[in-house]
């Protein structure tokens, strides 16, 4: 289980400061993803078959839609983590590239970067910082972390059928989708659709939709006061308990914890 110590959203995306003890299951995000350790034990993360550690001197750099998870065995005791989910277009503009990618899973954390991350954590956990200043703090830390490893992922989806499928899936993120219907709609068999989708996007359609559902859940909790059971039903879960398990397994804490933090803010 984990406790959320602070969370904030903005044009940059989302920043979360939390204490985590249990491994996070495999998942993927549409964001440029960065993880910084601020205290406690190190964390070992598996990214598409390769492991890297989040330590006092090393952060994790994850590309959009890269599958990742904590490894099964982690250090005893909690870890304090600052986790950035950066809007892909926002960070690309900040770094002056078409689309941000990384040529390594881990980046060096200098004492100056660690201090910057701690200031962001303080702002997340209650210190008054205006939106513009906070966004600048996020941008500066992200630029420092990416400096030696950023590459321009100037890629496009050549297959118009997959582009069409992506548009359809993004319109109404929902847990239970009949991918045979999606495949039929774009003129592919189900097996060929899965093959082309994974080749083009990097993850299977169901993991892509799981990521969209997760982001929709964040958005609904942040921008509305809808009860969690109503949000769960809207996203296709048969019960709030199923939604809680889905959310907790992928981010390390239950949605009720995030909702309480948002309400405090």
PDB file of N, CA and C in Angstrom, residues 220-221 224-234 240 243 259 263:
ATOM      1  N   UNK A 220     -11.241  12.385 -14.069  1.00  0.00           N
ATOM      2  CA  UNK A 220     -12.548  12.456 -13.439  1.00  0.00           C
ATOM      3  C   UNK A 220     -12.438  12.739 -11.942  1.00  0.00           C
ATOM      4  N   UNK A 221     -11.408  12.194 -11.311  1.00  0.00           N
ATOM      5  CA  UNK A 221     -11.220  12.462  -9.882  1.00  0.00           C
ATOM      6  C   UNK A 221     -10.719  13.873  -9.631  1.00  0.00           C
ATOM      7  N   UNK A 224     -13.823  16.634 -11.231  1.00  0.00           N
ATOM      8  CA  UNK A 224     -15.229  16.513 -10.862  1.00  0.00           C
ATOM      9  C   UNK A 224     -15.326  15.975  -9.447  1.00  0.00           C
ATOM     10  N   UNK A 225     -16.528  16.060  -8.889  1.00  0.00           N
ATOM     11  CA  UNK A 225     -16.760  15.509  -7.562  1.00  0.00           C
ATOM     12  C   UNK A 225     -17.618  14.249  -7.649  1.00  0.00           C
ATOM     13  N   UNK A 226     -17.591  13.583  -8.796  1.00  0.00           N
ATOM     14  CA  UNK A 226     -18.371  12.358  -8.967  1.00  0.00           C
ATOM     15  C   UNK A 226     -17.884  11.296  -7.991  1.00  0.00           C
ATOM     16  N   UNK A 227     -18.784  10.570  -7.352  1.00  0.00           N
ATOM     17  CA  UNK A 227     -18.388   9.501  -6.420  1.00  0.00           C
ATOM     18  C   UNK A 227     -17.555   8.437  -7.138  1.00  0.00           C
ATOM     19  N   UNK A 228     -16.714   7.760  -6.378  1.00  0.00           N
ATOM     20  CA  UNK A 228     -15.836   6.761  -6.978  1.00  0.00           C
ATOM     21  C   UNK A 228     -16.617   5.609  -7.596  1.00  0.00           C
ATOM     22  N   UNK A 229     -17.732   5.233  -6.986  1.00  0.00           N
ATOM     23  CA  UNK A 229     -18.491   4.129  -7.577  1.00  0.00           C
ATOM     24  C   UNK A 229     -19.093   4.525  -8.917  1.00  0.00           C
ATOM     25  N   UNK A 230     -19.448   5.801  -9.065  1.00  0.00           N
ATOM     26  CA  UNK A 230     -19.978   6.290 -10.341  1.00  0.00           C
ATOM     27  C   UNK A 230     -18.869   6.341 -11.390  1.00  0.00           C
ATOM     28  N   UNK A 231     -17.675   6.773 -10.993  1.00  0.00           N
ATOM     29  CA  UNK A 231     -16.529   6.788 -11.908  1.00  0.00           C
ATOM     30  C   UNK A 231     -16.207   5.372 -12.349  1.00  0.00           C
ATOM     31  N   UNK A 232     -16.225   4.435 -11.408  1.00  0.00           N
ATOM     32  CA  UNK A 232     -15.942   3.035 -11.731  1.00  0.00           C
ATOM     33  C   UNK A 232     -16.919   2.511 -12.775  1.00  0.00           C
ATOM     34  N   UNK A 233     -18.200   2.770 -12.578  1.00  0.00           N
ATOM     35  CA  UNK A 233     -19.222   2.308 -13.520  1.00  0.00           C
ATOM     36  C   UNK A 233     -19.035   2.958 -14.887  1.00  0.00           C
ATOM     37  N   UNK A 234     -18.748   4.253 -14.902  1.00  0.00           N
ATOM     38  CA  UNK A 234     -18.556   4.984 -16.152  1.00  0.00           C
ATOM     39  C   UNK A 234     -17.414   4.390 -16.974  1.00  0.00           C
ATOM     40  N   UNK A 240     -16.917  -1.040  -7.574  1.00  0.00           N
ATOM     41  CA  UNK A 240     -15.872  -0.099  -7.162  1.00  0.00           C
ATOM     42  C   UNK A 240     -14.627  -0.843  -6.700  1.00  0.00           C
ATOM     43  N   UNK A 243     -12.410  -1.499  -9.624  1.00  0.00           N
ATOM     44  CA  UNK A 243     -11.743  -0.263 -10.014  1.00  0.00           C
ATOM     45  C   UNK A 243     -10.586   0.044  -9.068  1.00  0.00           C
ATOM     46  N   UNK A 259      -8.185  10.784  -4.177  1.00  0.00           N
ATOM     47  CA  UNK A 259      -9.342  11.667  -4.043  1.00  0.00           C
ATOM     48  C   UNK A 259      -9.232  12.496  -2.760  1.00  0.00           C
ATOM     49  N   UNK A 263      -9.020  16.586  -2.577  1.00  0.00           N
ATOM     50  CA  UNK A 263      -9.972  17.364  -1.780  1.00  0.00           C
ATOM     51  C   UNK A 263      -9.248  18.267  -0.788  1.00  0.00           C
TER      52      UNK A 263
END
